[in-house]
Amino acid sequence: MSTPAAPAQLRDQRDQRLGTTSRAAADAAETALWRLVSQIGSPEDALDQACAADPRWAWPQLMRAGQRLLHADGRVDDGVLAALAAAARGIDDAPPREQRHLVALQALVEGRCALACQIWDDLLLEHPHDALALLWAQAWDLRRGELPPLQTRPAEVLPEWSPEDPLQPHLLGLYAFGLQENQRDAQAEDVARRALAREPQVPRAVLAVAHVMESQGRFDDGTAWLRQHQAGWADDSALAAHLWWHMGLFRLEALDLPGVHRLIDAHLSGPTLVGDADHRDAVALLWRLHLLGEDVGARLVQLLAAWPADEGEAGLCAFHDLHVLLALLGADELVRAERWVARVAARAMQAEDARRSNHAVTREVALPVMRALLALARGDAAAACSALRASRPHWPRLGGSRLQRDLLELTLIAAAARAPLQPLHRALLNARRLARAPSPLLRRLEGP
C-alpha cells in the first residue's frame, strides 16, 4: 500500500507559500500580519492562536521575535531568544522565504542591522508581496538614519500590490512617510491622502501628513489634521503616543506652554507610556520645554522611576542612549548622566562590539553629542557649541526622523544663546527663519 501524500503547504492571500498545512494557523498569522503592518491592535493573541494551531510552524515565532526586537530597538531578551529557538526547530520544513527571515533576525540579534536590511531587500526582489520584509527594513533603516531607501524601497514593490489588498493602504502610508523624510512633501501628502481615501484608519498616513505640515509651518493645519483623524489613531494604535507628541509640537510652535503641559499629563506620562518609543517621545517633548526654561525636573524624575536607565544596555542603540541621557540631565541627575555616558563609551571600546551596526555611530556621533550635552549641563555652553557644531553634519546617523533630530538643533541654539556666542546664535536663527515658517516659538528663540 502506498503512503498517503503529505498535505500541501498553504499559500497566503498574496500567493506566497507558507510553512503550514493548517488553515487556522494561516488565518491567525494573517490577522497578526495586518496588526503588525497597520500598527492597530496587538498581534500577540493572533500569534498565540497560530502557534497553537501549528506548533512546528516557524513563521508565527519569527513574527513574534521580529516585533519584540523592533519594540526594544534590537535589545535581546529571553522572549526573543525563545521565539527564535522555537522557529529554528521548525525551520527545515519552512519555505525559503521564511528561512531567510530567520537569518535576518539572527543578524539583528548580533546587532548587524545593515546586514538584516540587505537580506530583506534581496528578499523583496523575489517576493515583492512580503509585507514584513518591507516593514522591518523600513523600520531599521529609519533607526540607522538611512533615508533614501525609505522612499525607494516601497516604490519598488507597491506597483505589484492590488488596491484591494487590505494591507495596501498601510504600505502607502509607509511610502508617504519615506517621501516626507526625503523632503518630497507634496508627493508625500498626496500619497498619504490617497491611502486614507481607501481606508480611513491608516495611522502612518496621518503621521506622514503631520510631518509635512510641521515642515511647511502649517501648524494650525497640523493640529486640525490630527484632530480630524483622531478617532483612527488615538485609541488602539501603536502610534498613538507619537501622534500626541506631534500634537504637542504644534502647541509648542504656538508657544502654548500650558497646553503642552496638559497634553503631557494626559497622554505622555504614567501608564499611557507603553514602550521605549513612547518614553522617548515624552523625554523629547519635556527636553524642548526644558530648553525654554520650563521646570520639568519633577516630571522627568517620575518618568525615570517608571523607565529606569539600565546601564547594562548602555551603548546598544545610539538614539535610545541619547534620550536616556536627556532624561537624566533634565532631572538634574548629572552624576548618573556621567556614569551613563561612561558605560556607553566602555561598550564602544570593546572589540566584540565592532561588528555591530551601532558601534561606529556611537563612537563617531553619539558620544561626541552626549559629551557636548554633559558640557552644557556643567555650564560650559561654549564647549557644548563647539562639539555640537562639529558633529552636526553627522546627526542623521543617530537615526529617527528629521523632526526628532531637530531636538539637537534646538539644543545648539540654546547653547549658543547661553555661551553667549552671538554670531553663532544669529547664524543658526537665520537658517531656521529660511527653513521654517514664522511662529511664536521662533520669535521666542530670537530673544528680546
PDB file of C-alpha atoms in Angstrom, residues 210-211 213-215 217-224 226 241-257 259-264 281-282 284-289 403-404 406-407 439-442:
ATOM      1  CA  ALA A 210       1.632  65.670  10.219  1.00  0.00           C
ATOM      2  CA  HIS A 211       5.334  65.697   9.319  1.00  0.00           C
ATOM      3  CA  MET A 213       2.541  70.204   7.841  1.00  0.00           C
ATOM      4  CA  GLU A 214       5.172  70.712  10.520  1.00  0.00           C
ATOM      5  CA  SER A 215       7.988  71.055   7.992  1.00  0.00           C
ATOM      6  CA  GLY A 217       4.993  75.618   9.008  1.00  0.00           C
ATOM      7  CA  ARG A 218       1.285  74.752   8.705  1.00  0.00           C
ATOM      8  CA  PHE A 219       0.966  74.413  12.452  1.00  0.00           C
ATOM      9  CA  ASP A 220      -2.739  75.220  12.780  1.00  0.00           C
ATOM     10  CA  ASP A 221      -3.482  72.887   9.870  1.00  0.00           C
ATOM     11  CA  GLY A 222      -1.461  70.192  11.617  1.00  0.00           C
ATOM     12  CA  THR A 223      -3.478  70.450  14.800  1.00  0.00           C
ATOM     13  CA  ALA A 224      -6.722  70.334  12.822  1.00  0.00           C
ATOM     14  CA  LEU A 226      -4.650  65.299  13.876  1.00  0.00           C
ATOM     15  CA  ALA A 241       1.743  58.409  21.820  1.00  0.00           C
ATOM     16  CA  HIS A 242       3.847  59.539  18.874  1.00  0.00           C
ATOM     17  CA  LEU A 243       0.937  61.384  17.301  1.00  0.00           C
ATOM     18  CA  TRP A 244       0.173  63.034  20.639  1.00  0.00           C
ATOM     19  CA  TRP A 245       3.834  64.092  20.589  1.00  0.00           C
ATOM     20  CA  HIS A 246       3.208  65.727  17.224  1.00  0.00           C
ATOM     21  CA  MET A 247       0.185  67.490  18.681  1.00  0.00           C
ATOM     22  CA  GLY A 248       2.461  68.731  21.452  1.00  0.00           C
ATOM     23  CA  LEU A 249       4.950  70.089  18.906  1.00  0.00           C
ATOM     24  CA  PHE A 250       2.203  72.048  17.163  1.00  0.00           C
ATOM     25  CA  ARG A 251       1.223  73.557  20.520  1.00  0.00           C
ATOM     26  CA  LEU A 252       4.866  74.315  21.234  1.00  0.00           C
ATOM     27  CA  GLU A 253       5.207  76.249  17.966  1.00  0.00           C
ATOM     28  CA  ALA A 254       2.244  78.349  19.115  1.00  0.00           C
ATOM     29  CA  LEU A 255       4.062  78.793  22.442  1.00  0.00           C
ATOM     30  CA  ASP A 256       1.031  77.359  24.214  1.00  0.00           C
ATOM     31  CA  LEU A 257       3.191  76.076  27.058  1.00  0.00           C
ATOM     32  CA  GLY A 259      -1.338  73.390  26.697  1.00  0.00           C
ATOM     33  CA  VAL A 260       1.830  71.351  26.188  1.00  0.00           C
ATOM     34  CA  HIS A 261       1.999  70.592  29.907  1.00  0.00           C
ATOM     35  CA  ARG A 262      -1.639  69.483  29.903  1.00  0.00           C
ATOM     36  CA  LEU A 263      -1.061  67.254  26.901  1.00  0.00           C
ATOM     37  CA  ILE A 264       1.935  65.604  28.565  1.00  0.00           C
ATOM     38  CA  ASP A 281       8.717  60.903  22.864  1.00  0.00           C
ATOM     39  CA  ALA A 282       7.878  62.118  26.357  1.00  0.00           C
ATOM     40  CA  ALA A 284      11.914  64.721  23.760  1.00  0.00           C
ATOM     41  CA  LEU A 285       8.946  66.991  24.424  1.00  0.00           C
ATOM     42  CA  LEU A 286       9.992  67.635  28.018  1.00  0.00           C
ATOM     43  CA  TRP A 287      13.529  68.484  26.877  1.00  0.00           C
ATOM     44  CA  ARG A 288      12.174  71.071  24.464  1.00  0.00           C
ATOM     45  CA  LEU A 289      10.301  72.646  27.379  1.00  0.00           C
ATOM     46  CA  LEU A 403      11.816  66.241  13.169  1.00  0.00           C
ATOM     47  CA  GLN A 404      13.007  64.060  16.042  1.00  0.00           C
ATOM     48  CA  ASP A 406      15.521  68.821  15.419  1.00  0.00           C
ATOM     49  CA  LEU A 407      15.804  68.499  19.186  1.00  0.00           C
ATOM     50  CA  SER A 439       5.872  81.167  14.701  1.00  0.00           C
ATOM     51  CA  PRO A 440       5.687  82.367  18.308  1.00  0.00           C
ATOM     52  CA  LEU A 441       8.310  79.751  19.193  1.00  0.00           C
ATOM     53  CA  LEU A 442      10.734  81.101  16.613  1.00  0.00           C
TER      54      LEU A 442
END
